[in-house]
CSV table of C-alpha atoms in Angstrom, one decimal:
chain,number,residue,atom,x,y,z
A,327,MET,CA,-18.4,11.9,-5.1
A,328,VAL,CA,-15.7,11.6,-7.6
A,329,GLY,CA,-14.7,13.1,-11.4
A,330,SER,CA,-15.7,11.0,-14.2
A,331,GLY,CA,-12.4,9.4,-14.7
A,332,ALA,CA,-11.0,9.4,-11.1
A,333,GLY,CA,-12.7,5.6,-10.4
A,334,SER,CA,-11.2,4.1,-13.4
A,335,ALA,CA,-7.6,3.2,-13.9
A,336,ALA,CA,-5.6,1.4,-16.7
A,337,TYR,CA,-4.9,-2.0,-15.6
A,338,GLY,CA,-5.5,-0.7,-11.9
A,339,LEU,CA,-2.5,1.3,-11.6
A,340,LEU,CA,-2.6,4.6,-14.0
A,341,PRO,CA,-5.8,7.2,-13.1
A,342,ALA,CA,-7.7,8.1,-15.8
A,343,ASP,CA,-8.7,11.8,-14.7
A,344,THR,CA,-8.5,14.9,-16.9
A,345,THR,CA,-7.1,17.8,-15.8
A,346,GLU,CA,-10.7,19.1,-16.4
A,347,ASP,CA,-11.9,16.3,-13.6
A,348,VAL,CA,-9.2,17.6,-11.2
A,349,ARG,CA,-10.4,21.0,-11.2
A,350,THR,CA,-14.1,20.1,-11.3
A,351,ARG,CA,-13.6,17.9,-8.3
A,352,GLY,CA,-11.3,20.3,-6.3
A,353,ALA,CA,-13.9,23.2,-6.9
A,354,GLY,CA,-16.3,21.1,-4.6
A,355,VAL,CA,-14.0,21.0,-1.6
A,356,SER,CA,-12.5,23.2,0.7
A,357,THR,CA,-9.1,21.5,0.8
A,358,GLN,CA,-7.8,19.2,-1.7
A,359,VAL,CA,-6.6,15.8,-0.8
A,360,ALA,CA,-4.1,13.6,-3.1
A,361,VAL,CA,-3.5,10.2,-2.8
A,362,LEU,CA,-0.2,8.6,-3.3
A,363,PRO,CA,0.0,5.0,-3.4
A,364,VAL,CA,3.5,3.5,-2.9
A,365,GLY,CA,4.5,-0.4,-3.5
A,366,SER,CA,7.6,-1.7,-4.3
A,367,PHE,CA,9.1,-4.2,-6.8
A,368,GLU,CA,10.2,-7.6,-4.7
A,369,GLN,CA,9.8,-11.1,-4.4
A,370,HIS,CA,6.6,-12.5,-3.3
A,371,GLY,CA,7.0,-16.1,-3.6
A,372,PRO,CA,6.1,-18.3,-6.6
A,373,PHE,CA,2.4,-17.4,-7.1
A,374,LEU,CA,2.2,-13.8,-6.9
A,375,PRO,CA,3.8,-11.0,-8.8
A,376,LEU,CA,6.8,-8.9,-8.0
A,377,ALA,CA,4.6,-5.8,-8.4
A,378,THR,CA,2.0,-7.1,-5.4
A,379,ASP,CA,3.0,-4.2,-3.5
A,380,THR,CA,1.9,-1.5,-5.8
A,381,LEU,CA,-0.8,-3.7,-7.2
A,382,VAL,CA,-2.5,-3.7,-3.5
A,383,ALA,CA,-1.5,0.0,-2.7
A,384,CYS,CA,-3.1,0.8,-6.2
A,385,ALA,CA,-6.4,-1.6,-5.1
A,386,ILE,CA,-6.4,0.4,-1.7
A,387,ALA,CA,-6.1,3.8,-3.2
A,388,ARG,CA,-8.7,3.1,-6.0
A,389,GLU,CA,-11.4,2.2,-3.4
A,390,ILE,CA,-10.8,5.3,-1.5
A,391,ALA,CA,-11.0,7.4,-4.6
A,392,ALA,CA,-14.2,5.6,-5.2
A,393,ALA,CA,-15.6,6.8,-1.9
A,394,HIS,CA,-14.1,9.9,-1.3
A,395,PRO,CA,-13.2,13.2,-3.4
A,396,VAL,CA,-9.4,12.6,-3.5
A,397,HIS,CA,-6.8,13.5,-6.4
A,398,LEU,CA,-5.7,10.1,-7.3
A,399,LEU,CA,-2.1,9.8,-8.2
A,400,PRO,CA,-0.1,7.2,-10.2
A,401,PRO,CA,1.9,4.9,-7.9
A,402,VAL,CA,5.6,5.0,-6.9
A,403,THR,CA,6.5,1.4,-8.0
A,404,ILE,CA,9.7,0.6,-6.6
A,405,ALA,CA,10.9,1.5,-3.4
A,406,CYS,CA,12.8,0.0,-0.2
A,407,SER,CA,13.0,-3.9,-0.3
A,408,HIS,CA,16.8,-4.6,0.6
A,409,GLU,CA,15.6,-7.3,2.9
A,410,HIS,CA,14.7,-8.8,-0.3
A,411,ALA,CA,17.6,-8.7,-2.1
A,412,ALA,CA,18.5,-12.6,-2.1
A,413,TRP,CA,15.7,-13.5,-5.0
A,414,PRO,CA,15.9,-12.3,-8.2
A,415,GLY,CA,13.8,-9.7,-9.3
A,416,THR,CA,13.9,-7.5,-6.4
A,417,VAL,CA,15.0,-3.6,-7.0
A,418,SER,CA,15.2,-1.3,-4.5
A,419,ILE,CA,16.1,2.3,-4.3
A,420,SER,CA,17.5,3.9,-0.7
A,421,SER,CA,15.4,5.3,1.7
A,422,VAL,CA,17.2,8.8,1.1
A,423,THR,CA,15.4,8.8,-2.6
A,424,LEU,CA,12.1,7.8,-1.4
A,425,HIS,CA,12.1,10.3,0.9
A,426,ALA,CA,13.2,12.8,-1.6
A,427,VAL,CA,10.5,11.7,-4.0
A,428,VAL,CA,7.5,12.0,-1.7
A,429,ARG,CA,8.6,15.1,-0.5
A,430,ASP,CA,8.9,16.4,-4.4
A,431,ILE,CA,5.4,15.0,-5.1
A,432,ALA,CA,4.2,16.9,-1.8
A,433,ASP,CA,5.8,20.0,-2.9
A,434,SER,CA,4.5,20.1,-6.4
A,435,LEU,CA,0.7,19.4,-5.4
A,436,ARG,CA,0.9,22.3,-3.1
A,437,ARG,CA,1.9,24.6,-5.7
A,438,SER,CA,-1.1,23.5,-8.0
A,439,GLY,CA,-3.6,24.1,-5.2
A,440,VAL,CA,-3.5,20.7,-3.5
A,441,ASP,CA,-2.7,20.5,0.2
A,442,ALA,CA,-3.1,17.5,1.5
A,443,LEU,CA,-1.4,14.5,0.4
A,444,VAL,CA,-2.1,10.7,1.9
A,445,VAL,CA,0.8,8.1,1.1
A,446,VAL,CA,-0.8,4.6,1.0
A,447,ASN,CA,1.5,2.2,1.7
A,448,GLY,CA,1.9,-1.0,0.4
A,449,HIS,CA,5.0,-2.1,1.7
A,450,GLY,CA,6.0,-2.9,5.3
A,451,GLY,CA,9.6,-2.0,4.6
A,452,ASN,CA,9.0,1.6,3.6
A,453,TYR,CA,9.9,2.5,6.8
A,454,VAL,CA,10.9,6.0,6.1
A,455,LEU,CA,7.3,6.9,4.6
A,456,GLY,CA,7.0,7.4,8.5
A,457,ASN,CA,9.8,9.9,8.8
A,458,VAL,CA,8.7,11.9,5.8
A,459,VAL,CA,5.1,12.2,7.5
A,460,GLN,CA,6.8,13.1,10.8
A,461,GLU,CA,9.0,15.8,9.2
A,462,SER,CA,6.1,17.3,7.2
A,463,SER,CA,3.7,17.4,10.1
A,464,ALA,CA,6.4,19.4,12.1
A,465,ARG,CA,6.8,21.8,9.2
A,466,GLY,CA,2.7,22.6,9.3
A,467,GLU,CA,2.2,20.8,6.1
A,468,ARG,CA,-1.0,18.3,5.8
A,469,MET,CA,0.4,15.0,5.0
A,470,ALA,CA,-0.7,11.3,6.7
A,471,LEU,CA,-0.1,7.6,6.2
A,472,PHE,CA,-2.2,5.4,5.7
A,473,PRO,CA,-3.2,2.5,6.5
A,474,ALA,CA,-2.4,2.3,10.2
A,475,ALA,CA,-2.0,-0.9,11.7
A,476,GLU,CA,-5.2,-0.2,13.2
A,477,ASP,CA,-6.9,0.2,10.2
A,478,TRP,CA,-5.5,-3.1,9.1
A,479,GLU,CA,-6.4,-4.6,12.5
A,480,THR,CA,-9.9,-3.7,12.1
A,481,ALA,CA,-10.0,-4.7,8.2
A,482,ARG,CA,-8.8,-7.9,9.4
A,483,GLU,CA,-11.5,-8.6,11.8
A,484,ARG,CA,-14.3,-7.6,9.5
A,485,ALA,CA,-12.9,-9.5,6.8
A,486,GLY,CA,-12.8,-12.7,8.6
A,487,VAL,CA,-9.0,-13.0,7.8
A,488,VAL,CA,-7.7,-16.0,10.2
A,489,THR,CA,-4.0,-14.9,10.5
A,490,SER,CA,-2.7,-12.1,12.8
A,491,LEU,CA,-1.0,-9.0,11.4
A,492,LEU,CA,2.3,-10.6,12.9
A,493,THR,CA,2.1,-13.9,11.4
A,494,ASP,CA,0.7,-12.4,8.0
A,495,MET,CA,4.3,-10.6,7.3
A,496,HIS,CA,5.0,-11.5,3.4
A,497,ALA,CA,2.6,-13.1,0.7
A,498,GLY,CA,0.0,-14.4,3.1
A,499,GLU,CA,-3.7,-14.3,3.7
A,500,ILE,CA,-4.2,-10.7,3.2
A,501,GLU,CA,-1.9,-9.9,0.1
A,502,THR,CA,-3.4,-13.1,-1.5
A,503,SER,CA,-6.8,-12.0,-0.9
A,504,ILE,CA,-6.5,-8.7,-2.1
A,505,LEU,CA,-4.9,-10.0,-5.3
A,506,LEU,CA,-7.4,-12.8,-5.7
A,507,HIS,CA,-10.3,-9.7,-5.8
A,508,ALA,CA,-8.5,-7.2,-7.5
A,509,HIS,CA,-6.4,-9.2,-10.0
A,510,PRO,CA,-7.1,-12.6,-10.0
A,511,GLU,CA,-5.5,-13.2,-13.3
A,512,LEU,CA,-2.1,-12.5,-12.0
A,513,VAL,CA,-2.4,-14.7,-9.0
A,514,ARG,CA,-0.8,-18.4,-10.2
A,515,PRO,CA,-1.4,-21.8,-8.9
A,516,GLY,CA,0.7,-22.6,-5.8
A,517,ASN,CA,-0.5,-20.4,-2.5
A,518,GLU,CA,-2.7,-23.4,-1.4
A,519,SER,CA,0.1,-25.2,-0.4
A,520,ALA,CA,2.5,-22.5,0.1
A,521,ASP,CA,2.2,-21.6,3.8
A,522,PHE,CA,4.8,-20.8,6.2
A,523,THR,CA,5.4,-19.3,9.2
A,524,ALA,CA,8.1,-17.5,11.2
A,525,ASP,CA,6.8,-15.2,14.0
A,526,ASP,CA,10.3,-14.3,15.2
A,527,ARG,CA,11.8,-12.3,13.3
A,528,ARG,CA,13.7,-9.9,15.4
A,529,HIS,CA,17.2,-10.0,13.4
A,530,LEU,CA,15.3,-9.4,10.0
A,531,LEU,CA,16.9,-6.0,9.3
A,532,THR,CA,20.4,-7.6,9.8
A,533,VAL,CA,20.1,-10.9,8.1
A,534,GLY,CA,17.0,-10.1,5.6
A,535,MET,CA,14.2,-12.1,4.6
A,536,SER,CA,16.4,-15.1,3.5
A,537,ALA,CA,17.1,-16.0,6.7
A,538,TYR,CA,13.7,-17.0,7.7
A,539,THR,CA,12.0,-18.3,4.7
A,540,GLU,CA,13.5,-20.1,1.5
A,541,SER,CA,10.2,-19.8,-0.5
A,542,GLY,CA,10.2,-16.2,0.5
A,543,VAL,CA,6.6,-16.4,2.1
A,544,ILE,CA,5.7,-15.9,5.7
A,545,GLY,CA,2.2,-16.3,6.3
A,546,ARG,CA,-0.7,-18.2,5.2
A,547,PRO,CA,-1.8,-17.6,1.8
A,548,SER,CA,-4.0,-21.0,1.3
A,549,LEU,CA,-6.7,-19.2,3.4
A,550,GLY,CA,-6.7,-16.1,0.6
A,551,SER,CA,-10.1,-15.7,-1.0
A,552,ALA,CA,-11.5,-12.8,-3.3
A,553,GLU,CA,-14.5,-12.2,-1.1
A,554,LYS,CA,-12.0,-11.6,2.1
A,555,GLY,CA,-10.1,-9.4,-0.5
A,556,LYS,CA,-13.2,-7.3,-1.1
A,557,ALA,CA,-14.3,-7.1,2.7
A,558,LEU,CA,-10.7,-5.5,3.4
A,559,LEU,CA,-10.4,-2.9,0.7
A,560,ALA,CA,-14.3,-2.1,1.8
A,561,SER,CA,-13.3,-1.9,5.5
A,562,LEU,CA,-10.0,0.3,4.7
A,563,ALA,CA,-11.9,2.9,2.3
A,564,GLU,CA,-14.7,3.4,5.4
A,565,SER,CA,-11.4,3.9,7.8
A,566,PHE,CA,-9.9,6.3,5.3
A,567,GLY,CA,-12.7,9.0,6.2
A,568,ALA,CA,-11.2,10.0,9.4
A,569,TYR,CA,-8.0,10.5,7.6
A,570,VAL,CA,-10.0,13.0,5.4
A,571,GLU,CA,-11.6,15.1,8.3
A,572,LEU,CA,-8.1,15.2,9.9
A,573,LEU,CA,-6.4,16.9,7.2
A,574,THR,CA,-9.5,19.1,5.7
């Protein structure tokens, strides 16, 4: 369903499309849909890389591009991770900057004939992405944010993920599973003994993650598996079909 290079990527991040791939794919659809992975660069405990959210967003986007005729974009790799600032390696940009970057990308796509944009968000702290989509839709532009909580819940159930979405907050069963499937070489030893839960996080925005966890983990990564990761991605790609219908 996709161009010859759309499903391949350099280390799972950079699409290998040529301009002719994009032209050919666009000729076969009435409305072109671009997919923009947005991740972060933040701590994910001692066993997952700082780029985890970006890798997750790219894995979802690749799965989507393999199943749907979309224009796969390279990721935004640094976003709003201010709640993780207490850990070394975490880097953030302001919500204003992230808002502007996504808006600029959408504007550029429309000038080149791609009318619809779906933002695939890999980091829960990128709250501003909801505002970008909300404002764009009010202007009559075609934009969506994926996955919704309902998409994650469906994927969780289909994949047999035990941990609830509330408990599986950070570096837990879902993220560990997706990386064990998509990038097992990047998962270091330690997830088997790193489980930690903190379901009452009502002051998270005020005090940050460090008030709730010393390790940086909130969830049950010991339950992660490559099989669950594969099933999670397959379910999300299926759920994406409704977004294509809505935007086209």
